[in-house]
Coordinates of C-alpha atoms in Angstrom, one line a residue:
Chain A
M164 CA 106.0 -59.9 -163.5
N165 CA 102.4 -58.4 -163.2
N166 CA 101.1 -55.6 -161.1
L167 CA 98.2 -55.8 -158.6
N168 CA 95.7 -54.3 -161.0
D169 CA 96.5 -57.0 -163.6
I170 CA 96.0 -59.5 -160.9
A171 CA 92.8 -58.0 -159.7
H172 CA 91.3 -57.9 -163.1
F173 CA 92.2 -61.5 -163.8
L174 CA 90.8 -62.7 -160.5
E175 CA 87.5 -60.7 -161.1
S176 CA 87.1 -62.5 -164.5
R177 CA 87.5 -66.0 -163.0
D178 CA 85.8 -68.2 -160.5
N179 CA 86.2 -71.5 -158.5
F180 CA 89.4 -70.7 -156.8
A181 CA 91.8 -73.3 -155.1
I182 CA 94.3 -71.1 -153.0
L183 CA 97.4 -73.1 -152.2
T184 CA 99.6 -72.7 -149.1
H185 CA 103.1 -74.1 -148.6
I186 CA 104.3 -77.1 -146.5
Y187 CA 104.7 -76.6 -142.8
P188 CA 102.1 -73.8 -143.1
D189 CA 102.9 -70.7 -141.0
G190 CA 101.0 -67.5 -140.2
D191 CA 101.9 -65.8 -143.4
T192 CA 100.8 -68.4 -145.9
L193 CA 97.7 -69.3 -143.9
G194 CA 96.8 -65.7 -143.3
S195 CA 97.4 -64.8 -146.9
A196 CA 95.2 -67.7 -148.2
Y197 CA 92.2 -67.2 -145.8
A198 CA 92.3 -63.4 -146.4
L199 CA 92.1 -63.9 -150.1
C200 CA 89.5 -66.7 -149.8
R201 CA 87.3 -64.4 -147.8
A202 CA 87.7 -61.5 -150.3
L203 CA 87.0 -63.7 -153.3
R204 CA 83.7 -65.0 -151.4
K205 CA 82.7 -61.3 -150.9
L206 CA 82.9 -61.1 -154.5
N207 CA 80.5 -64.0 -154.8
K208 CA 83.1 -66.4 -156.1
N209 CA 83.7 -70.0 -154.9
A210 CA 87.0 -70.3 -153.1
R211 CA 88.8 -72.7 -150.9
V212 CA 92.1 -72.9 -149.0
L213 CA 94.1 -76.0 -149.5
I214 CA 96.4 -76.9 -146.6
N215 CA 99.3 -79.4 -146.3
G216 CA 98.0 -81.5 -143.4
T217 CA 95.3 -79.9 -141.2
L218 CA 94.8 -76.4 -139.9
A219 CA 96.6 -76.2 -136.5
E220 CA 94.3 -75.3 -133.6
K221 CA 96.2 -71.9 -132.9
F222 CA 95.2 -70.8 -136.5
S223 CA 91.6 -72.1 -136.3
Y224 CA 90.2 -68.6 -136.0
L225 CA 91.4 -67.9 -139.6
A226 CA 88.6 -70.1 -140.9
K227 CA 85.9 -68.8 -138.4
D228 CA 82.5 -68.7 -139.8
M229 CA 83.4 -69.9 -143.1
E230 CA 81.1 -72.4 -144.9
E231 CA 82.3 -75.5 -146.6
Q232 CA 82.1 -75.0 -150.4
N233 CA 82.2 -78.0 -152.9
F234 CA 83.0 -77.1 -156.4
E235 CA 85.5 -78.1 -159.2
Y236 CA 88.7 -76.0 -159.2
E237 CA 89.1 -73.7 -162.2
T238 CA 91.6 -71.2 -161.0
V239 CA 94.6 -71.9 -158.9
V240 CA 96.4 -69.3 -156.8
S241 CA 99.6 -69.8 -154.8
V242 CA 100.4 -67.6 -151.8
D243 CA 103.7 -67.1 -150.0
I244 CA 105.1 -70.1 -151.9
A245 CA 108.6 -69.6 -153.2
A246 CA 109.3 -72.7 -155.1
A247 CA 107.5 -75.8 -156.4
E248 CA 109.0 -78.0 -153.9
L249 CA 107.2 -76.1 -151.1
L250 CA 103.8 -77.2 -152.6
G251 CA 104.1 -80.4 -150.6
E252 CA 101.2 -82.8 -151.2
F253 CA 99.8 -80.4 -153.9
K254 CA 102.8 -80.5 -156.1
D255 CA 101.8 -83.3 -158.5
E256 CA 98.3 -82.0 -158.9
F257 CA 98.9 -78.3 -159.2
E258 CA 102.5 -77.5 -160.1
S259 CA 101.8 -77.2 -163.8
R260 CA 98.5 -75.3 -163.4
I261 CA 99.1 -72.3 -161.2
D262 CA 97.3 -69.3 -162.6
V263 CA 98.4 -66.7 -160.2
C264 CA 101.4 -66.6 -157.8
I265 CA 101.6 -64.0 -155.1
D266 CA 104.6 -63.9 -153.1
H267 CA 107.2 -61.7 -151.1
H268 CA 110.4 -64.0 -151.5
A269 CA 112.9 -62.4 -153.9
S270 CA 114.1 -65.9 -154.8
N271 CA 110.6 -66.9 -156.0
S272 CA 110.7 -69.5 -158.9
I273 CA 107.1 -70.6 -159.2
S274 CA 105.8 -71.1 -162.8
A275 CA 102.4 -69.3 -163.2
K276 CA 100.5 -67.4 -165.8
M277 CA 100.5 -64.2 -163.6
I278 CA 103.2 -63.5 -161.0
Y279 CA 103.3 -60.8 -158.4
V280 CA 106.4 -60.9 -156.2
N281 CA 107.1 -57.9 -153.9
S282 CA 110.1 -58.7 -151.9
K283 CA 110.0 -55.3 -150.1
A284 CA 106.8 -56.6 -148.2
A285 CA 107.8 -57.8 -144.8
S286 CA 105.0 -60.5 -145.1
N287 CA 103.0 -61.7 -148.0
C288 CA 99.8 -60.6 -146.1
E289 CA 101.0 -57.0 -146.9
N290 CA 100.7 -57.9 -150.6
I291 CA 97.3 -59.5 -150.0
Y292 CA 96.2 -56.4 -148.1
R293 CA 97.1 -54.2 -151.1
L294 CA 95.4 -56.6 -153.6
I295 CA 92.2 -56.6 -151.6
K296 CA 92.3 -52.8 -151.6
V297 CA 92.5 -52.9 -155.3
L298 CA 89.7 -55.4 -155.5
G299 CA 87.6 -52.9 -153.6
V300 CA 86.5 -55.4 -151.0
E301 CA 85.6 -54.2 -147.6
I302 CA 87.9 -55.6 -144.8
D303 CA 85.7 -56.9 -142.0
P304 CA 87.1 -57.9 -138.5
L305 CA 87.6 -61.6 -139.4
L306 CA 89.3 -60.7 -142.7
A307 CA 91.5 -58.1 -140.7
D308 CA 92.5 -61.1 -138.3
C309 CA 93.7 -63.1 -141.4
I310 CA 95.9 -60.3 -142.7
Y311 CA 97.2 -59.2 -139.3
T312 CA 98.3 -62.8 -138.6
G313 CA 100.8 -62.7 -141.4
V314 CA 101.9 -59.3 -140.8
C315 CA 102.8 -60.1 -137.2
T316 CA 104.1 -63.6 -137.5
D317 CA 106.5 -62.8 -140.3
T318 CA 108.0 -60.0 -138.5
G319 CA 108.4 -61.4 -135.0
C320 CA 105.7 -59.1 -133.8
F321 CA 107.3 -56.0 -135.5
K322 CA 110.7 -56.9 -134.2
F323 CA 112.8 -58.0 -137.3
T324 CA 114.7 -56.0 -139.8
N325 CA 112.0 -56.5 -142.5
V326 CA 109.6 -54.2 -140.8
T327 CA 108.9 -51.0 -142.8
P328 CA 106.8 -47.9 -142.0
D329 CA 104.1 -49.5 -144.4
T330 CA 104.1 -52.6 -142.1
M331 CA 103.2 -50.5 -139.1
R332 CA 100.6 -48.3 -140.9
I333 CA 98.8 -51.5 -142.3
A334 CA 98.7 -53.0 -138.8
A335 CA 97.3 -49.6 -137.5
E336 CA 94.6 -49.8 -140.1
L337 CA 93.8 -53.5 -139.4
M338 CA 93.4 -52.5 -135.7
E339 CA 91.0 -49.8 -136.7
L340 CA 89.0 -52.3 -138.7
G341 CA 88.5 -54.4 -135.6
C342 CA 91.2 -57.2 -135.7
R343 CA 91.9 -58.9 -132.4
S344 CA 95.6 -57.8 -132.5
A345 CA 96.5 -58.2 -128.9
E346 CA 94.8 -61.7 -128.7
I347 CA 96.6 -62.8 -131.8
N348 CA 99.8 -61.5 -130.5
K349 CA 99.4 -63.4 -127.3
E350 CA 98.6 -66.5 -128.9
M351 CA 101.4 -66.3 -131.5
F352 CA 104.2 -65.0 -129.1
D353 CA 103.2 -65.5 -125.6
T354 CA 102.0 -69.1 -125.5
K355 CA 104.2 -72.1 -125.3
S356 CA 103.2 -75.8 -125.3
C357 CA 104.1 -77.9 -122.3
A358 CA 106.6 -79.8 -124.6
R359 CA 108.1 -76.6 -125.9
I360 CA 108.8 -75.5 -122.3
N361 CA 110.3 -78.8 -121.6
I362 CA 112.6 -78.9 -124.7
E363 CA 113.6 -75.3 -123.9
R364 CA 114.7 -76.5 -120.5
E365 CA 116.7 -79.4 -122.0
V366 CA 118.4 -77.0 -124.5
L367 CA 119.4 -74.6 -121.7
N368 CA 120.7 -77.5 -119.6
S369 CA 122.9 -78.4 -122.7
L370 CA 124.3 -75.0 -123.1
K371 CA 128.2 -74.7 -123.3
F372 CA 130.5 -71.9 -124.1
Y373 CA 133.7 -71.9 -126.1
A374 CA 136.3 -69.3 -127.2
E375 CA 136.0 -67.1 -124.1
N376 CA 132.1 -67.1 -124.3
R377 CA 132.1 -66.0 -128.0
I378 CA 130.7 -69.3 -129.0
A379 CA 127.6 -70.8 -127.5
V380 CA 126.5 -74.4 -128.3
V381 CA 123.2 -76.2 -127.4
Y382 CA 121.9 -79.6 -128.5
T383 CA 118.9 -81.8 -128.8
T384 CA 118.8 -85.5 -129.0
R385 CA 116.0 -87.8 -130.1
E386 CA 115.7 -89.2 -126.6
M387 CA 115.1 -85.6 -125.3
E388 CA 112.4 -85.0 -128.0
E389 CA 110.8 -88.3 -127.0
R390 CA 111.0 -87.6 -123.3
T391 CA 109.5 -84.2 -123.6
G392 CA 107.0 -85.1 -126.4
A393 CA 108.4 -82.2 -128.5
K394 CA 107.1 -82.2 -132.1
D395 CA 108.6 -80.3 -135.0
S396 CA 106.4 -77.2 -134.3
D397 CA 107.7 -77.2 -130.7
M398 CA 111.4 -77.1 -132.0
D399 CA 110.8 -74.0 -134.1
G400 CA 113.2 -71.2 -133.2
L401 CA 115.3 -73.0 -130.8
A402 CA 118.3 -72.1 -132.9
A403 CA 117.7 -68.4 -131.8
I404 CA 118.5 -69.2 -128.2
P405 CA 122.3 -69.3 -128.2
R406 CA 122.8 -66.3 -130.3
Q407 CA 120.6 -64.3 -128.0
I408 CA 123.2 -64.4 -125.3
E409 CA 125.0 -61.2 -124.6
G410 CA 128.6 -61.2 -126.1
V411 CA 128.0 -64.3 -128.2
W412 CA 129.2 -64.0 -131.8
I413 CA 128.4 -67.5 -132.9
G414 CA 125.4 -69.5 -131.7
I415 CA 125.2 -73.2 -132.7
T416 CA 122.4 -75.6 -132.2
V417 CA 123.0 -79.3 -132.9
K418 CA 120.0 -81.6 -133.5
E419 CA 120.1 -85.3 -133.5
K420 CA 118.4 -86.5 -136.7
G421 CA 119.5 -90.2 -136.9
D422 CA 122.1 -92.6 -135.8
N423 CA 125.4 -90.6 -135.7
Y424 CA 123.7 -87.9 -137.9
Y425 CA 123.2 -84.4 -136.8
R426 CA 121.7 -81.2 -138.2
V427 CA 123.6 -78.1 -137.3
S428 CA 122.2 -74.5 -137.3
V429 CA 124.5 -71.7 -137.0
R430 CA 123.5 -68.1 -136.2
T431 CA 125.9 -65.2 -135.9
N432 CA 126.1 -61.6 -134.6
D433 CA 128.6 -58.8 -135.2
G434 CA 129.8 -59.7 -138.8
H435 CA 130.7 -63.3 -138.4
D436 CA 130.0 -65.5 -141.4
A437 CA 127.6 -68.4 -140.7
A438 CA 127.5 -69.5 -144.2
W439 CA 131.3 -69.9 -144.4
I440 CA 131.3 -72.1 -141.4
C441 CA 128.6 -74.3 -142.8
S442 CA 130.2 -74.5 -146.2
K443 CA 133.1 -76.4 -144.6
F444 CA 130.5 -79.3 -144.0
G445 CA 128.9 -79.0 -147.4
G446 CA 126.1 -76.8 -146.0
G447 CA 125.2 -73.1 -146.7
G448 CA 122.6 -70.4 -146.2
H449 CA 122.6 -66.7 -145.3
F450 CA 125.4 -64.6 -143.8
A451 CA 124.0 -64.6 -140.3
A452 CA 122.0 -67.8 -140.5
A453 CA 123.2 -71.1 -142.1
G454 CA 122.9 -74.8 -141.7
C455 CA 124.7 -78.0 -142.4
S456 CA 124.5 -81.8 -141.7
V457 CA 127.4 -83.6 -140.0
N458 CA 127.9 -87.3 -139.3
G459 CA 129.7 -88.6 -136.2
E460 CA 129.2 -88.9 -132.4
L461 CA 127.7 -85.8 -130.7
E462 CA 130.8 -84.7 -129.1
D463 CA 132.8 -85.0 -132.2
V464 CA 130.3 -83.1 -134.2
I465 CA 130.3 -80.3 -131.7
S466 CA 134.1 -80.3 -131.7
L467 CA 134.3 -80.0 -135.4
I468 CA 131.8 -77.2 -135.7
V469 CA 133.3 -75.3 -132.8
S470 CA 136.8 -75.7 -134.5
A471 CA 135.4 -74.2 -137.8
S472 CA 133.8 -71.4 -135.8
I473 CA 137.1 -70.5 -134.1
E474 CA 138.7 -70.5 -137.6
E475 CA 136.0 -68.0 -138.6
I476 CA 136.6 -65.8 -135.7
N477 CA 140.3 -65.8 -136.4
R478 CA 140.4 -65.5 -140.2
Chain B
M242 CA 95.1 -31.1 -115.6
N243 CA 96.8 -29.2 -118.4
N244 CA 97.0 -29.7 -122.2
L245 CA 100.1 -30.1 -124.3
N246 CA 99.8 -26.5 -125.5
D247 CA 99.9 -25.2 -122.0
I248 CA 102.9 -27.4 -121.2
A249 CA 104.7 -26.3 -124.4
H250 CA 104.1 -22.6 -123.7
F251 CA 105.4 -23.1 -120.1
L252 CA 108.5 -24.9 -121.3
E253 CA 109.2 -22.2 -123.8
S254 CA 109.1 -19.5 -121.1
R255 CA 111.6 -21.3 -118.8
D256 CA 115.2 -22.6 -118.9
N257 CA 117.7 -24.6 -116.9
F258 CA 115.8 -27.9 -116.8
A259 CA 116.3 -30.9 -114.6
I260 CA 114.4 -33.9 -116.1
L261 CA 113.7 -36.5 -113.5
T262 CA 113.3 -40.3 -114.3
H263 CA 112.0 -43.0 -111.9
I264 CA 113.8 -45.7 -109.9
Y265 CA 114.8 -48.8 -111.8
P266 CA 114.8 -46.7 -114.9
D267 CA 113.3 -48.4 -118.0
G268 CA 113.2 -47.6 -121.5
D269 CA 110.1 -45.4 -121.3
T270 CA 111.3 -43.2 -118.5
L271 CA 114.8 -42.8 -119.9
G272 CA 113.5 -42.5 -123.5
S273 CA 111.1 -39.8 -122.4
A274 CA 113.7 -38.0 -120.6
Y275 CA 116.4 -38.0 -123.2
A276 CA 113.9 -37.1 -126.0
L277 CA 112.7 -34.2 -124.0
C278 CA 116.2 -33.1 -123.0
R279 CA 117.4 -33.1 -126.8
A280 CA 114.3 -31.1 -127.8
L281 CA 114.8 -28.5 -125.1
R282 CA 118.4 -28.2 -126.2
K283 CA 117.3 -27.7 -129.8
L284 CA 115.3 -24.7 -128.4
N285 CA 118.6 -23.5 -126.9
K286 CA 117.8 -24.2 -123.3
N287 CA 120.0 -25.9 -120.8
A288 CA 118.6 -29.4 -119.9
R289 CA 119.9 -32.4 -118.1
V290 CA 118.5 -35.9 -117.5
L291 CA 118.8 -37.1 -113.8
I292 CA 118.9 -40.9 -113.3
N293 CA 118.6 -43.1 -110.3
G294 CA 122.0 -44.8 -110.4
T295 CA 123.9 -44.8 -113.6
L296 CA 122.7 -45.3 -117.3
A297 CA 122.7 -48.9 -118.1
E298 CA 125.0 -49.8 -121.0
K299 CA 122.1 -51.0 -123.1
F300 CA 120.6 -47.6 -123.0
S301 CA 123.8 -45.7 -123.6
Y302 CA 122.8 -44.7 -127.0
L303 CA 120.1 -42.5 -125.6
A304 CA 122.7 -40.0 -124.6
K305 CA 124.8 -40.3 -127.7
D306 CA 126.6 -37.1 -128.8
M307 CA 125.2 -35.1 -126.0
E308 CA 127.4 -32.7 -124.2
E309 CA 127.8 -32.3 -120.4
Q310 CA 126.0 -29.1 -119.4
N311 CA 126.6 -27.6 -116.0
F312 CA 124.0 -25.0 -114.7
E313 CA 121.8 -24.4 -111.7
Y314 CA 118.4 -26.2 -112.0
E315 CA 115.5 -23.7 -112.2
T316 CA 112.8 -25.8 -113.8
V317 CA 112.1 -29.4 -112.9
V318 CA 110.1 -31.9 -115.1
S319 CA 109.2 -35.4 -114.1
V320 CA 108.6 -38.0 -116.9
D321 CA 106.8 -41.3 -116.5
I322 CA 106.7 -41.1 -112.8
A323 CA 103.5 -42.1 -111.2
A324 CA 104.0 -41.3 -107.5
A325 CA 106.6 -39.5 -105.3
E326 CA 108.0 -42.8 -103.9
L327 CA 109.3 -43.6 -107.3
L328 CA 111.6 -40.5 -107.4
G329 CA 114.2 -42.5 -105.5
E330 CA 117.3 -40.7 -104.8
F331 CA 115.7 -37.4 -106.0
K332 CA 112.6 -37.5 -103.7
D333 CA 114.0 -35.3 -100.8
E334 CA 115.5 -32.6 -103.1
F335 CA 112.7 -32.4 -105.7
E336 CA 109.5 -33.9 -104.6
S337 CA 108.1 -30.4 -103.6
R338 CA 109.5 -28.4 -106.5
I339 CA 108.3 -30.3 -109.6
D340 CA 107.0 -27.7 -112.2
V341 CA 105.8 -30.1 -114.9
C342 CA 104.6 -33.8 -114.7
I343 CA 104.2 -35.6 -117.9
D344 CA 103.0 -39.2 -117.4
H345 CA 100.7 -42.0 -118.8
H346 CA 99.7 -43.7 -115.5
A347 CA 96.1 -43.4 -114.8
S348 CA 97.0 -43.7 -111.0
N349 CA 99.4 -40.7 -111.2
S350 CA 99.5 -38.8 -107.8
I351 CA 102.6 -36.5 -108.4
S352 CA 102.2 -32.9 -107.1
A353 CA 103.2 -30.3 -109.7
K354 CA 102.5 -26.9 -111.0
M355 CA 101.4 -28.4 -114.4
I356 CA 100.2 -31.9 -115.0
Y357 CA 99.6 -33.8 -118.2
V358 CA 98.6 -37.4 -117.7
N359 CA 97.3 -39.3 -120.8
S360 CA 96.7 -42.9 -119.9
K361 CA 95.6 -43.8 -123.4
A362 CA 99.1 -43.5 -124.4
A363 CA 100.7 -46.9 -124.5
S364 CA 104.1 -45.4 -123.5
N365 CA 104.9 -42.0 -121.9
C366 CA 107.2 -41.5 -125.1
E367 CA 104.0 -41.2 -127.1
N368 CA 103.1 -38.2 -124.9
I369 CA 106.6 -36.7 -125.3
Y370 CA 106.4 -37.2 -129.1
R371 CA 103.1 -35.1 -129.2
L372 CA 104.7 -32.5 -127.0
I373 CA 107.7 -32.2 -129.2
K374 CA 105.4 -31.8 -132.2
V375 CA 103.7 -29.0 -130.4
L376 CA 107.0 -27.4 -129.6
G377 CA 107.8 -27.5 -133.3
V378 CA 111.2 -29.2 -132.8
E379 CA 112.6 -31.2 -135.6
I380 CA 113.0 -34.9 -134.7
D381 CA 116.4 -36.0 -135.8
P382 CA 117.5 -39.7 -135.9
L383 CA 118.9 -39.7 -132.3
L384 CA 115.8 -38.0 -130.9
A385 CA 113.8 -40.6 -132.9
D386 CA 115.8 -43.3 -131.2
C387 CA 114.9 -41.9 -127.7
I388 CA 111.2 -41.8 -128.5
Y389 CA 111.1 -45.2 -130.2
T390 CA 112.8 -46.7 -127.2
G391 CA 109.8 -46.0 -124.8
V392 CA 107.3 -46.8 -127.5
C393 CA 108.7 -50.4 -128.1
T394 CA 109.8 -51.2 -124.5
D395 CA 106.4 -50.3 -122.9
T396 CA 104.5 -52.4 -125.5
G397 CA 106.7 -55.5 -125.4
C398 CA 107.5 -54.6 -129.0
F399 CA 103.9 -53.8 -130.0
K400 CA 102.6 -57.0 -128.5
F401 CA 100.6 -56.0 -125.4
T402 CA 97.0 -54.8 -125.2
N403 CA 98.0 -51.2 -124.6
V404 CA 99.0 -50.8 -128.3
T405 CA 96.8 -48.4 -130.3
P406 CA 96.6 -47.7 -134.0
D407 CA 98.4 -44.3 -132.9
T408 CA 101.2 -46.3 -131.4
M409 CA 101.9 -48.1 -134.7
R410 CA 101.7 -44.8 -136.7
I411 CA 104.1 -43.0 -134.4
A412 CA 106.5 -46.0 -134.8
A413 CA 106.2 -45.7 -138.6
E414 CA 107.0 -42.0 -138.5
L415 CA 109.9 -42.4 -136.3
M416 CA 111.3 -45.1 -138.7
E417 CA 110.9 -42.6 -141.5
L418 CA 112.8 -40.2 -139.4
G419 CA 115.8 -42.6 -139.2
C420 CA 115.5 -44.3 -135.9
R421 CA 117.4 -47.6 -135.7
S422 CA 114.3 -49.5 -134.9
A423 CA 115.4 -53.0 -135.7
E424 CA 118.7 -52.6 -133.9
I425 CA 116.9 -51.3 -130.8
N426 CA 114.4 -54.2 -131.0
K427 CA 117.2 -56.7 -131.1
E428 CA 119.0 -55.1 -128.2
M429 CA 115.9 -54.9 -126.0
F430 CA 114.0 -58.1 -127.0
D431 CA 116.6 -60.5 -128.5
T432 CA 119.6 -60.1 -126.1
K433 CA 119.9 -61.9 -122.8
S434 CA 122.7 -61.7 -120.4
C435 CA 124.5 -65.0 -119.4
A436 CA 123.0 -64.7 -115.9
R437 CA 119.5 -64.2 -117.4
I438 CA 119.9 -67.4 -119.5
N439 CA 121.1 -69.3 -116.4
I440 CA 118.4 -68.1 -114.1
E441 CA 115.9 -69.0 -116.7
R442 CA 117.3 -72.4 -116.7
E443 CA 116.9 -72.7 -113.0
V444 CA 113.3 -71.4 -113.3
L445 CA 112.4 -74.0 -115.9
N446 CA 114.0 -76.7 -113.8
S447 CA 111.9 -75.7 -110.8
L448 CA 108.6 -75.8 -112.8
K449 CA 105.8 -77.9 -111.2
F450 CA 102.2 -78.3 -112.2
Y451 CA 99.1 -78.7 -110.2
A452 CA 95.3 -79.1 -110.5
E453 CA 95.6 -80.9 -113.9
N454 CA 98.2 -78.5 -115.3
R455 CA 95.9 -75.5 -114.8
I456 CA 98.4 -74.1 -112.3
A457 CA 102.0 -73.8 -112.9
V458 CA 104.6 -72.8 -110.2
V459 CA 108.3 -71.8 -110.6
Y460 CA 110.5 -70.5 -108.0
T461 CA 114.0 -68.8 -107.3
T462 CA 116.1 -68.9 -104.1
R463 CA 118.8 -66.5 -103.1
E464 CA 121.3 -69.5 -103.7
M465 CA 120.2 -69.7 -107.3
E466 CA 120.7 -65.9 -107.7
E467 CA 124.0 -66.1 -106.3
R468 CA 125.1 -69.1 -108.4
T469 CA 123.9 -67.6 -111.5
G470 CA 125.1 -64.1 -110.8
A471 CA 121.5 -62.8 -111.6
K472 CA 120.8 -59.3 -110.6
D473 CA 117.4 -57.7 -110.3
S474 CA 117.5 -56.7 -114.0
D475 CA 118.1 -60.3 -114.9
M476 CA 115.0 -61.3 -113.0
D477 CA 112.6 -58.9 -114.9
G478 CA 109.9 -60.7 -116.5
L479 CA 110.5 -64.2 -115.1
A480 CA 107.0 -64.1 -113.7
A481 CA 105.6 -64.2 -117.3
I482 CA 107.1 -67.7 -117.9
P483 CA 104.5 -69.9 -116.1
R484 CA 101.5 -68.2 -117.4
Q485 CA 102.8 -68.7 -121.0
I486 CA 102.2 -72.3 -120.9
E487 CA 99.3 -73.5 -123.0
G488 CA 96.4 -74.6 -120.9
V489 CA 97.7 -72.9 -117.7
W490 CA 95.1 -70.6 -116.1
I491 CA 97.3 -69.5 -113.1
G492 CA 101.0 -68.9 -113.2
I493 CA 102.7 -68.5 -109.9
T494 CA 106.3 -67.3 -109.4
V495 CA 107.8 -67.6 -105.8
K496 CA 110.9 -65.6 -105.1
E497 CA 113.0 -66.1 -101.9
K498 CA 113.7 -62.5 -100.5
G499 CA 114.8 -63.5 -97.0
D500 CA 114.9 -66.1 -94.4
N501 CA 111.6 -67.9 -94.7
Y502 CA 110.3 -64.9 -96.5
Y503 CA 108.9 -65.1 -100.1
R504 CA 107.6 -62.6 -102.8
V505 CA 104.9 -64.3 -104.8
S506 CA 103.8 -63.0 -108.2
V507 CA 100.6 -64.4 -109.7
R508 CA 99.5 -64.1 -113.4
T509 CA 96.4 -65.3 -114.8
N510 CA 94.6 -66.1 -118.0
D511 CA 91.0 -66.9 -119.0
G512 CA 89.2 -64.8 -116.4
H513 CA 90.8 -66.0 -113.2
D514 CA 91.5 -63.4 -110.5
A515 CA 95.0 -63.0 -109.4
A516 CA 94.2 -60.2 -107.1
W517 CA 91.7 -62.2 -105.1
I518 CA 94.3 -64.9 -104.7
C519 CA 96.9 -62.4 -103.4
S520 CA 94.4 -60.6 -101.3
K521 CA 94.2 -63.8 -99.1
F522 CA 97.8 -63.0 -98.1
G523 CA 97.4 -59.3 -97.7
G524 CA 98.6 -58.5 -101.2
G525 CA 96.9 -57.2 -104.2
G526 CA 97.2 -55.8 -107.7
H527 CA 95.3 -56.1 -111.0
F528 CA 93.0 -58.8 -112.1
A529 CA 95.4 -60.7 -114.2
A530 CA 98.6 -59.7 -112.4
A531 CA 99.1 -59.4 -108.6
G532 CA 101.5 -60.1 -105.8
C533 CA 101.8 -60.7 -102.2
S534 CA 104.6 -61.6 -99.6
V535 CA 104.3 -64.8 -97.7
N536 CA 106.4 -66.1 -94.6
G537 CA 107.3 -69.9 -94.2
E538 CA 109.2 -72.6 -95.7
L539 CA 109.3 -72.7 -99.5
E540 CA 107.2 -75.9 -99.7
D541 CA 104.7 -74.5 -97.3
V542 CA 104.5 -71.1 -99.2
I543 CA 103.9 -72.9 -102.5
S544 CA 101.4 -75.1 -100.8
L545 CA 99.4 -72.1 -99.5
I546 CA 99.4 -70.2 -102.7
V547 CA 98.4 -73.3 -104.8
S548 CA 95.5 -74.0 -102.3
A549 CA 94.2 -70.4 -102.7
S550 CA 94.6 -70.7 -106.5
I551 CA 92.5 -74.0 -106.4
E552 CA 89.9 -72.1 -104.4
E553 CA 89.8 -69.3 -107.0
I554 CA 89.4 -71.9 -109.7
N555 CA 86.5 -73.7 -108.0
R556 CA 84.7 -70.5 -106.6

């Protein structure tokens, strides 16, 4: 494990950077990558962000006013990538040649010459912010936008338990440096696609309660996805809906993935063990958020997972 | 207009405080009132918070471990109250005897001996935080909870355009002082009543688009409210739903209030004028958020307001 000074010295001594982001790229991996890319270019380096797929329209401002650079990659940096499997389309080419890994996942298992993992950082962009300070690069408004994007998206707009006083102070400074915080917040947290609204409606229409309203279940089918036009990105966070309901201990989301094949997400409140429930079906996860896959007819799958949840409540 | 030093000196010289909160009490008026009440009691004063109605269960922690005090009111302070009409049940008794008004609404029209209005504060709790600093009172975790409550609720958890770097830094300090920020965030922003979930479903089921999806309309009827058990507090913020939809310029929410009588809320994006639309029906408000009342059958009301919205788009 290296410190940020080591990492900064190493970056200063190198050039021609490929900055890797993880599959299903989110605001933190993209924000980290574009912030670092902009900082390296300010040091007159060649640097490029590599994205699995294409940059989503909602994140296009991260790349604003950046020129295309063509060069041969010499130095490879991974940002916000916890494990090699998350490299996606870059795994084969880059897995064994990562020079620097900068991450905030405690479980990080990336192999790299230099590694900086700070799991106290709510977002990896907090790490990148500190690194850029060590590099002595001035943070302009577009760079501030990049850092802010990870800071706000990985914390649910400063809502989650991972937020620290440092998170808030970094955000304060980025605002003073001219980041478009309110616009980014609106784009990330107050804008929903039509398909998202429609699939949310379907989810709410499917809502059923069990065990005196302590268990709430919703589901989605492939037919619903087709009818509403919902893509994977539109389905993000649907699993949060049933647990939000007042008085609910166990929120269950059942998603049809194939013929008689369902993915189940369990979210719990008030000390109930989601991982225990999912382990009964060969799944697992965290205490308050876990998942498993179950075969069968929809009604049977719901019935099985509700039974296991009742068992968890009673044990 | 007085400064916080004047206000602090005055409060120090007085005793037996009644602290007034506004009708439909929210997190900012309640947080302001309980924070000030706790601070005054730490200065060995008698102080009490007066609430229109009763303290909602979700805000009960604001009053945690506070003893009942019985005394005759000598000094009256209003917090987060912009106008006398918002005094509610306290108007007759207190309107003409308010000693100190502390607020953050630029439109404040309260008559009081001493007035401190700082409209740059995202929440009135920011003003109260600064006042407590001037008073030299130590902020303990329960007091920090009170201040944090207004800071987060009036900013949509640090999401809205009113957030400043100061807002973020005050929140950082409150976290260091031991406030339960993540728990309060969860209670305020990630918990929905069953009735709320049900009325949201009804709202989504009512969604219709006009003008090539630039206008989105939802409605609620008294029958829906009855069927779902939704109270006023469950209806808060429903008007935000249609404007959230990607590509929508004008989001309209129509709420049945009486026989052939509807309250219309208009929210706009991208430079469209909600106040202009509502002014056509005798209403008004802000550029991006306005309201009006319209008589007629539901379909006719929707048709009228959609026509005015199309006119706004085309003008």
